[in-house]
PDB file of C-alpha atoms and ligand atoms in Angstrom:
ATOM      1  CA  UNK A 997      38.408  81.116  96.352  1.00 74.00           C
ATOM      2  CA  UNK A 998      40.264  78.075  97.730  1.00 85.00           C
ATOM      3  CA  UNK A 999      39.338  76.166 100.835  1.00 92.00           C
ATOM      4  CA  UNK A1000      40.879  77.785 103.940  1.00 95.00           C
ATOM      5  CA  UNK A1001      39.137  75.993 106.814  1.00 97.00           C
ATOM      6  CA  UNK A1002      38.679  72.314 107.557  1.00 98.00           C
ATOM      7  CA  UNK A1003      36.935  71.121 110.714  1.00 98.00           C
ATOM      8  CA  UNK A1004      37.021  67.426 109.932  1.00 98.00           C
ATOM      9  CA  UNK A1005      40.458  65.994 110.739  1.00 98.00           C
ATOM     10  CA  UNK A1006      41.176  62.657 112.393  1.00 98.00           C
ATOM     11  CA  UNK A1007      44.225  61.343 114.228  1.00 98.00           C
ATOM     12  CA  UNK A1008      45.806  57.900 114.432  1.00 97.00           C
ATOM     13  CA  UNK A1009      44.087  57.314 117.788  1.00 96.00           C
ATOM     14  CA  UNK A1010      40.921  56.115 116.054  1.00 95.00           C
ATOM     15  CA  UNK A1011      42.843  53.109 114.754  1.00 93.00           C
ATOM     16  CA  UNK A1012      42.149  53.675 111.054  1.00 94.00           C
ATOM     17  CA  UNK A1013      43.985  56.951 110.415  1.00 97.00           C
ATOM     18  CA  UNK A1014      47.737  57.374 110.010  1.00 97.00           C
ATOM     19  CA  UNK A1015      50.356  60.013 110.695  1.00 98.00           C
ATOM     20  CA  UNK A1016      51.410  62.108 113.671  1.00 98.00           C
ATOM     21  CA  UNK A1017      49.340  65.047 114.893  1.00 98.00           C
ATOM     22  CA  UNK A1018      52.145  67.415 113.918  1.00 98.00           C
ATOM     23  CA  UNK A1019      52.177  66.051 110.372  1.00 98.00           C
ATOM     24  CA  UNK A1020      48.500  66.911 109.994  1.00 98.00           C
ATOM     25  CA  UNK A1021      49.141  70.466 111.175  1.00 98.00           C
ATOM     26  CA  UNK A1022      52.090  70.927 108.831  1.00 98.00           C
ATOM     27  CA  UNK A1023      50.235  69.379 105.895  1.00 98.00           C
ATOM     28  CA  UNK A1024      47.285  71.694 106.506  1.00 98.00           C
ATOM     29  CA  UNK A1025      49.583  74.731 106.564  1.00 98.00           C
ATOM     30  CA  UNK A1026      51.156  73.610 103.298  1.00 98.00           C
ATOM     31  CA  UNK A1027      47.688  73.236 101.772  1.00 97.00           C
ATOM     32  CA  UNK A1028      46.827  76.827 102.662  1.00 97.00           C
ATOM     33  CA  UNK A1029      44.436  75.965 105.486  1.00 97.00           C
ATOM     34  CA  UNK A1030      44.142  78.827 107.992  1.00 97.00           C
ATOM     35  CA  UNK A1031      41.619  77.256 110.391  1.00 98.00           C
ATOM     36  CA  UNK A1032      42.143  73.610 111.263  1.00 98.00           C
ATOM     37  CA  UNK A1033      39.700  71.655 113.394  1.00 98.00           C
ATOM     38  CA  UNK A1034      40.483  68.207 114.718  1.00 98.00           C
ATOM     39  CA  UNK A1035      37.390  66.063 115.128  1.00 98.00           C
ATOM     40  CA  UNK A1036      38.561  62.535 115.762  1.00 98.00           C
ATOM     41  CA  UNK A1037      36.016  59.787 116.405  1.00 96.00           C
ATOM     42  CA  UNK A1038      34.870  60.301 119.973  1.00 95.00           C
ATOM     43  CA  UNK A1039      35.230  57.382 122.428  1.00 93.00           C
ATOM     44  CA  UNK A1040      32.141  55.624 123.674  1.00 90.00           C
ATOM     45  CA  UNK A1041      31.532  56.687 127.274  1.00 88.00           C
ATOM     46  CA  UNK A1042      32.922  54.269 129.876  1.00 84.00           C
ATOM     47  CA  UNK A1043      30.672  51.237 130.305  1.00 78.00           C
ATOM     48  CA  UNK A1044      29.142  51.568 126.844  1.00 78.00           C
ATOM     49  CA  UNK A1045      31.029  48.628 125.441  1.00 68.00           C
ATOM     50  CA  UNK A1046      33.734  48.298 122.883  1.00 63.00           C
ATOM     51  CA  UNK A1047      32.881  47.451 119.349  1.00 60.00           C
ATOM     52  CA  UNK A1048      35.019  47.082 116.279  1.00 60.00           C
ATOM     53  CA  UNK A1049      37.878  49.491 116.896  1.00 72.00           C
ATOM     54  CA  UNK A1050      36.875  52.626 115.040  1.00 85.00           C
ATOM     55  CA  UNK A1051      37.514  55.165 117.757  1.00 91.00           C
ATOM     56  CA  UNK A1052      39.922  56.055 120.530  1.00 93.00           C
ATOM     57  CA  UNK A1053      39.402  54.759 124.061  1.00 91.00           C
ATOM     58  CA  UNK A1054      38.281  57.153 126.837  1.00 92.00           C
ATOM     59  CA  UNK A1055      41.778  56.843 128.340  1.00 93.00           C
ATOM     60  CA  UNK A1056      43.239  58.473 125.224  1.00 95.00           C
ATOM     61  CA  UNK A1057      41.283  61.713 125.494  1.00 97.00           C
ATOM     62  CA  UNK A1058      43.958  63.247 127.712  1.00 98.00           C
ATOM     63  CA  UNK A1059      46.704  62.534 125.215  1.00 98.00           C
ATOM     64  CA  UNK A1060      44.527  63.922 122.378  1.00 98.00           C
ATOM     65  CA  UNK A1061      44.104  67.264 124.122  1.00 98.00           C
ATOM     66  CA  UNK A1062      47.672  67.435 125.490  1.00 98.00           C
ATOM     67  CA  UNK A1063      49.119  66.919 122.063  1.00 98.00           C
ATOM     68  CA  UNK A1064      46.777  69.248 120.177  1.00 98.00           C
ATOM     69  CA  UNK A1065      46.856  72.027 122.771  1.00 98.00           C
ATOM     70  CA  UNK A1066      50.662  72.012 122.606  1.00 98.00           C
ATOM     71  CA  UNK A1067      50.551  72.161 118.805  1.00 98.00           C
ATOM     72  CA  UNK A1068      47.981  74.951 118.939  1.00 98.00           C
ATOM     73  CA  UNK A1069      50.445  77.031 120.921  1.00 98.00           C
ATOM     74  CA  UNK A1070      53.490  76.090 118.902  1.00 98.00           C
ATOM     75  CA  UNK A1071      51.870  76.891 115.544  1.00 98.00           C
ATOM     76  CA  UNK A1072      49.732  79.820 116.733  1.00 98.00           C
ATOM     77  CA  UNK A1073      51.300  82.307 114.323  1.00 98.00           C
ATOM     78  CA  UNK A1074      50.735  80.037 111.306  1.00 98.00           C
ATOM     79  CA  UNK A1075      47.368  78.359 111.789  1.00 98.00           C
ATOM     80  CA  UNK A1076      44.324  78.543 114.060  1.00 98.00           C
ATOM     81  CA  UNK A1077      43.694  75.161 115.707  1.00 98.00           C
ATOM     82  CA  UNK A1078      40.400  73.954 117.133  1.00 98.00           C
ATOM     83  CA  UNK A1079      39.725  70.730 118.989  1.00 98.00           C
ATOM     84  CA  UNK A1080      36.498  68.796 118.883  1.00 98.00           C
ATOM     85  CA  UNK A1081      35.189  65.348 118.052  1.00 98.00           C
ATOM     86  CA  UNK A1082      33.122  63.595 115.447  1.00 98.00           C
ATOM     87  CA  UNK A1083      30.318  61.893 117.348  1.00 96.00           C
ATOM     88  CA  UNK A1084      27.382  59.672 116.720  1.00 94.00           C
ATOM     89  CA  UNK A1085      24.097  60.538 118.332  1.00 95.00           C
ATOM     90  CA  UNK A1086      23.152  57.547 120.437  1.00 92.00           C
ATOM     91  CA  UNK A1087      20.213  58.793 122.483  1.00 90.00           C
ATOM     92  CA  UNK A1088      20.733  56.173 125.203  1.00 88.00           C
ATOM     93  CA  UNK A1089      24.225  57.360 126.043  1.00 91.00           C
ATOM     94  CA  UNK A1090      24.369  60.945 124.800  1.00 94.00           C
ATOM     95  CA  UNK A1091      24.120  62.392 128.281  1.00 95.00           C
ATOM     96  CA  UNK A1092      27.040  60.180 129.385  1.00 95.00           C
ATOM     97  CA  UNK A1093      28.999  61.325 126.353  1.00 95.00           C
ATOM     98  CA  UNK A1094      28.460  64.967 127.175  1.00 96.00           C
ATOM     99  CA  UNK A1095      29.341  64.323 130.813  1.00 96.00           C
ATOM    100  CA  UNK A1096      32.558  62.589 129.761  1.00 96.00           C
ATOM    101  CA  UNK A1097      33.539  65.522 127.535  1.00 97.00           C
ATOM    102  CA  UNK A1098      32.644  68.176 130.087  1.00 96.00           C
ATOM    103  CA  UNK A1099      36.030  67.578 131.721  1.00 94.00           C
ATOM    104  CA  UNK A1100      37.884  68.628 128.574  1.00 98.00           C
ATOM    105  CA  UNK A1101      38.239  71.808 126.507  1.00 98.00           C
ATOM    106  CA  UNK A1102      36.196  70.330 123.659  1.00 98.00           C
ATOM    107  CA  UNK A1103      35.090  73.142 121.357  1.00 98.00           C
ATOM    108  CA  UNK A1104      32.656  71.367 119.079  1.00 98.00           C
ATOM    109  CA  UNK A1105      31.054  68.149 117.888  1.00 98.00           C
ATOM    110  CA  UNK A1106      30.450  67.119 114.309  1.00 98.00           C
ATOM    111  CA  UNK A1107      27.578  64.733 113.789  1.00 98.00           C
ATOM    112  CA  UNK A1108      28.838  61.627 111.992  1.00 97.00           C
ATOM    113  CA  UNK A1109      26.024  59.086 112.200  1.00 96.00           C
ATOM    114  CA  UNK A1110      27.596  55.846 110.958  1.00 93.00           C
ATOM    115  CA  UNK A1111      25.408  53.632 113.138  1.00 89.00           C
ATOM    116  CA  UNK A1112      21.939  53.993 114.604  1.00 85.00           C
ATOM    117  CA  UNK A1113      22.317  52.719 118.147  1.00 76.00           C
ATOM    118  CA  UNK A1114      25.904  51.668 118.505  1.00 66.00           C
ATOM    119  CA  UNK A1115      28.434  49.800 116.492  1.00 62.00           C
ATOM    120  CA  UNK A1116      28.475  46.831 118.860  1.00 64.00           C
ATOM    121  CA  UNK A1117      24.882  45.942 118.025  1.00 61.00           C
ATOM    122  CA  UNK A1118      24.149  47.639 114.783  1.00 69.00           C
ATOM    123  CA  UNK A1119      24.353  47.781 111.085  1.00 77.00           C
ATOM    124  CA  UNK A1120      26.789  50.212 109.422  1.00 88.00           C
ATOM    125  CA  UNK A1121      24.474  52.543 107.551  1.00 92.00           C
ATOM    126  CA  UNK A1122      27.002  52.776 104.709  1.00 93.00           C
ATOM    127  CA  UNK A1123      26.302  49.191 103.646  1.00 93.00           C
ATOM    128  CA  UNK A1124      23.840  48.958 100.774  1.00 96.00           C
ATOM    129  CA  UNK A1125      20.248  48.475 101.950  1.00 96.00           C
ATOM    130  CA  UNK A1126      16.819  49.035 100.473  1.00 96.00           C
ATOM    131  CA  UNK A1127      14.549  48.892 103.508  1.00 96.00           C
ATOM    132  CA  UNK A1128      12.652  52.211 103.724  1.00 97.00           C
ATOM    133  CA  UNK A1129      12.086  51.662 107.437  1.00 96.00           C
ATOM    134  CA  UNK A1130      15.803  51.543 108.098  1.00 95.00           C
ATOM    135  CA  UNK A1131      16.252  54.762 106.133  1.00 96.00           C
ATOM    136  CA  UNK A1132      13.510  56.319 108.185  1.00 97.00           C
ATOM    137  CA  UNK A1133      15.204  55.232 111.420  1.00 95.00           C
ATOM    138  CA  UNK A1134      18.488  56.716 110.204  1.00 96.00           C
ATOM    139  CA  UNK A1135      16.670  59.946 109.376  1.00 97.00           C
ATOM    140  CA  UNK A1136      14.870  60.032 112.726  1.00 97.00           C
ATOM    141  CA  UNK A1137      18.224  59.644 114.468  1.00 96.00           C
ATOM    142  CA  UNK A1138      19.925  62.412 112.495  1.00 98.00           C
ATOM    143  CA  UNK A1139      16.984  64.774 112.943  1.00 98.00           C
ATOM    144  CA  UNK A1140      16.910  64.106 116.702  1.00 97.00           C
ATOM    145  CA  UNK A1141      20.667  64.709 116.827  1.00 98.00           C
ATOM    146  CA  UNK A1142      20.352  68.033 115.029  1.00 98.00           C
ATOM    147  CA  UNK A1143      17.555  69.050 117.365  1.00 98.00           C
ATOM    148  CA  UNK A1144      19.812  68.623 120.418  1.00 98.00           C
ATOM    149  CA  UNK A1145      21.653  71.729 119.251  1.00 98.00           C
ATOM    150  CA  UNK A1146      24.910  70.020 120.215  1.00 97.00           C
ATOM    151  CA  UNK A1147      26.427  69.760 116.744  1.00 98.00           C
ATOM    152  CA  UNK A1148      28.382  72.311 114.728  1.00 98.00           C
ATOM    153  CA  UNK A1149      27.463  70.657 111.455  1.00 98.00           C
ATOM    154  CA  UNK A1150      26.330  67.394 109.908  1.00 98.00           C
ATOM    155  CA  UNK A1151      29.227  65.397 108.446  1.00 98.00           C
ATOM    156  CA  UNK A1152      28.391  63.263 105.397  1.00 98.00           C
ATOM    157  CA  UNK A1153      24.623  63.707 105.901  1.00 98.00           C
ATOM    158  CA  UNK A1154      24.199  61.431 102.875  1.00 98.00           C
ATOM    159  CA  UNK A1155      26.134  58.432 104.241  1.00 97.00           C
ATOM    160  CA  UNK A1156      23.060  56.156 104.336  1.00 97.00           C
ATOM    161  CA  UNK A1157      23.551  53.887 101.345  1.00 97.00           C
ATOM    162  CA  UNK A1158      19.936  53.442 100.410  1.00 98.00           C
ATOM    163  CA  UNK A1159      19.508  51.633  97.102  1.00 98.00           C
ATOM    164  CA  UNK A1160      15.708  51.711  97.004  1.00 98.00           C
ATOM    165  CA  UNK A1161      13.241  54.113  95.496  1.00 98.00           C
ATOM    166  CA  UNK A1162      14.613  57.613  94.825  1.00 98.00           C
ATOM    167  CA  UNK A1163      11.375  59.334  95.827  1.00 98.00           C
ATOM    168  CA  UNK A1164      11.575  57.628  99.232  1.00 98.00           C
ATOM    169  CA  UNK A1165      15.204  58.721  99.541  1.00 98.00           C
ATOM    170  CA  UNK A1166      14.394  62.315  98.616  1.00 98.00           C
ATOM    171  CA  UNK A1167      11.570  62.556 101.127  1.00 98.00           C
ATOM    172  CA  UNK A1168      13.867  61.459 103.961  1.00 98.00           C
ATOM    173  CA  UNK A1169      16.747  63.628 102.750  1.00 98.00           C
ATOM    174  CA  UNK A1170      14.419  66.604 102.830  1.00 98.00           C
ATOM    175  CA  UNK A1171      13.674  65.961 106.516  1.00 98.00           C
ATOM    176  CA  UNK A1172      17.381  66.139 107.361  1.00 98.00           C
ATOM    177  CA  UNK A1173      17.822  69.264 105.266  1.00 98.00           C
ATOM    178  CA  UNK A1174      14.845  70.966 106.869  1.00 98.00           C
ATOM    179  CA  UNK A1175      16.078  70.157 110.391  1.00 98.00           C
ATOM    180  CA  UNK A1176      19.558  71.496 109.592  1.00 98.00           C
ATOM    181  CA  UNK A1177      18.081  74.633 108.105  1.00 98.00           C
ATOM    182  CA  UNK A1178      15.933  75.233 111.154  1.00 98.00           C
ATOM    183  CA  UNK A1179      18.903  74.657 113.447  1.00 98.00           C
ATOM    184  CA  UNK A1180      21.028  76.997 111.347  1.00 97.00           C
ATOM    185  CA  UNK A1181      23.813  74.487 110.774  1.00 98.00           C
ATOM    186  CA  UNK A1182      25.507  73.551 107.498  1.00 98.00           C
ATOM    187  CA  UNK A1183      25.592  70.206 105.747  1.00 98.00           C
ATOM    188  CA  UNK A1184      28.962  68.795 104.767  1.00 98.00           C
ATOM    189  CA  UNK A1185      30.125  67.939 101.294  1.00 98.00           C
ATOM    190  CA  UNK A1186      32.473  65.136 102.298  1.00 98.00           C
ATOM    191  CA  UNK A1187      35.700  65.295 100.339  1.00 98.00           C
ATOM    192  CA  UNK A1188      36.955  61.890 101.493  1.00 98.00           C
ATOM    193  CA  UNK A1189      33.917  60.361  99.846  1.00 97.00           C
ATOM    194  CA  UNK A1190      34.668  62.466  96.808  1.00 96.00           C
ATOM    195  CA  UNK A1191      38.341  61.500  96.481  1.00 96.00           C
ATOM    196  CA  UNK A1192      37.595  57.821  97.087  1.00 96.00           C
ATOM    197  CA  UNK A1193      34.608  57.802  94.717  1.00 95.00           C
ATOM    198  CA  UNK A1194      32.314  56.528  97.448  1.00 97.00           C
ATOM    199  CA  UNK A1195      28.517  56.602  97.198  1.00 97.00           C
ATOM    200  CA  UNK A1196      28.583  60.040  98.795  1.00 97.00           C
ATOM    201  CA  UNK A1197      28.434  62.986  98.247  1.00 97.00           C
ATOM    202  CA  UNK A1198      25.166  61.919  96.635  1.00 98.00           C
ATOM    203  CA  UNK A1199      23.715  64.433  94.199  1.00 98.00           C
ATOM    204  CA  UNK A1200      20.174  63.395  95.027  1.00 98.00           C
ATOM    205  CA  UNK A1201      20.642  64.380  98.648  1.00 98.00           C
ATOM    206  CA  UNK A1202      21.922  67.813  97.668  1.00 98.00           C
ATOM    207  CA  UNK A1203      18.985  68.295  95.316  1.00 98.00           C
ATOM    208  CA  UNK A1204      16.871  68.138  98.458  1.00 98.00           C
ATOM    209  CA  UNK A1205      19.260  70.613 100.105  1.00 98.00           C
ATOM    210  CA  UNK A1206      18.881  72.930  97.126  1.00 98.00           C
ATOM    211  CA  UNK A1207      15.113  72.855  97.561  1.00 97.00           C
ATOM    212  CA  UNK A1208      15.387  73.616 101.258  1.00 97.00           C
ATOM    213  CA  UNK A1209      18.079  76.264 100.805  1.00 97.00           C
ATOM    214  CA  UNK A1210      20.692  74.779 103.120  1.00 98.00           C
ATOM    215  CA  UNK A1211      24.164  76.082 103.738  1.00 97.00           C
ATOM    216  CA  UNK A1212      26.994  73.729 102.807  1.00 98.00           C
ATOM    217  CA  UNK A1213      30.529  73.290 104.105  1.00 98.00           C
ATOM    218  CA  UNK A1214      33.458  71.324 102.729  1.00 97.00           C
ATOM    219  CA  UNK A1215      35.045  68.716 105.002  1.00 98.00           C
ATOM    220  CA  UNK A1216      38.220  66.839 104.115  1.00 98.00           C
ATOM    221  CA  UNK A1217      37.530  64.071 106.651  1.00 98.00           C
ATOM    222  CA  UNK A1218      41.326  63.674 106.648  1.00 98.00           C
ATOM    223  CA  UNK A1219      42.538  60.294 107.857  1.00 98.00           C
ATOM    224  CA  UNK A1220      46.102  60.948 106.678  1.00 98.00           C
ATOM    225  CA  UNK A1221      48.233  64.101 106.340  1.00 98.00           C
ATOM    226  CA  UNK A1222      48.342  63.509 102.607  1.00 98.00           C
ATOM    227  CA  UNK A1223      44.596  64.111 102.486  1.00 98.00           C
ATOM    228  CA  UNK A1224      45.600  67.787 102.645  1.00 98.00           C
ATOM    229  CA  UNK A1225      48.491  67.818 100.257  1.00 97.00           C
ATOM    230  CA  UNK A1226      48.422  65.232  97.492  1.00 97.00           C
ATOM    231  CA  UNK A1227      47.039  65.667  94.006  1.00 97.00           C
ATOM    232  CA  UNK A1228      43.786  63.920  94.899  1.00 97.00           C
ATOM    233  CA  UNK A1229      43.329  66.373  97.789  1.00 97.00           C
ATOM    234  CA  UNK A1230      43.664  69.359  95.474  1.00 96.00           C
ATOM    235  CA  UNK A1231      41.232  67.737  93.046  1.00 96.00           C
ATOM    236  CA  UNK A1232      38.721  66.902  95.771  1.00 96.00           C
ATOM    237  CA  UNK A1233      38.818  70.486  97.058  1.00 96.00           C
ATOM    238  CA  UNK A1234      38.191  71.810  93.558  1.00 96.00           C
ATOM    239  CA  UNK A1235      35.507  69.241  92.788  1.00 96.00           C
ATOM    240  CA  UNK A1236      33.860  69.922  96.145  1.00 95.00           C
ATOM    241  CA  UNK A1237      33.644  73.631  95.386  1.00 95.00           C
ATOM    242  CA  UNK A1238      32.198  72.918  91.940  1.00 95.00           C
ATOM    243  CA  UNK A1239      29.745  70.414  93.409  1.00 96.00           C
ATOM    244  CA  UNK A1240      28.496  72.896  96.022  1.00 94.00           C
ATOM    245  CA  UNK A1241      28.253  75.661  93.429  1.00 93.00           C
ATOM    246  CA  UNK A1242      26.291  73.447  91.032  1.00 96.00           C
ATOM    247  CA  UNK A1243      23.422  73.382  93.532  1.00 97.00           C
ATOM    248  CA  UNK A1244      23.470  77.141  93.901  1.00 95.00           C
ATOM    249  CA  UNK A1245      23.860  76.882  97.648  1.00 94.00           C
ATOM    250  CA  UNK A1246      25.816  79.109  99.985  1.00 92.00           C
ATOM    251  CA  UNK A1247      29.151  77.633 100.989  1.00 94.00           C
ATOM    252  CA  UNK A1248      30.234  78.407 104.538  1.00 95.00           C
ATOM    253  CA  UNK A1249      33.956  79.171 104.624  1.00 90.00           C
ATOM    254  CA  UNK A1250      34.509  79.508 108.318  1.00 90.00           C
ATOM    255  CA  UNK A1251      32.419  78.824 111.389  1.00 89.00           C
ATOM    256  CA  UNK A1252      32.227  80.903 114.519  1.00 75.00           C
ATOM    257  CA  UNK A1253      31.780  78.625 117.486  1.00 64.00           C
TER     258      UNK A1253
HETATM  259 ZN1  LIG B1655      37.156  57.577 110.389  1.00 93.26          ZN
HETATM  260 ZN1  LIG B1656      35.135  61.593 109.861  1.00 93.26          ZN
END
């Protein structure tokens, strides 16, 4: 059964994605997607600094919703649109983040923990590292994020590029898997990582998931409309399904929010 829902779609507002909102919607329809969720990188709350530009500014939230709400209406008979954000869990400013979003019809958050505190002061966790303490801090952050109950699912839960001991990695991966299981939320098999042959999805992480019995979900993490429609997209969707199946885990097709 092909992939019919994708909750992980970016827009050009984050500064490193391309294409118009409408092009994403039309590409998704062409790819056979029935439920399309936009989850662009959420802005840092006002006063929380600006780092390397990897996200929209707070002033762009209005345009994000205006545009997507209009498209939701226009394409209502062809695709179901949802609007959320991909967010980091920064405990110091999470309340401010939620306050900022309370003004908008935001339906969901995906957890995408690329940094531990914030990108102005911190290390991108996708750079190779072998310090077990850093891996533990990453894990603590993701577990705390899951425990807030604020996230629909964990995007690329295996983004930490730990190059050290595999037993250490597995032990920390298991903590994330257990927390997600307890919270009842799926773990993403990230298809952008798959199509770009990144270090994730990492089989070792999903071995831990298989032991814990997690639910999985496929996420295109689309940063371009072609991430729905080109040959690599079709391959990544197929490979993602095979990957999930190889661990014998349940694949969630659609989420009720
Ligand atoms: Zn991105
Ligand atoms: Zn993403």
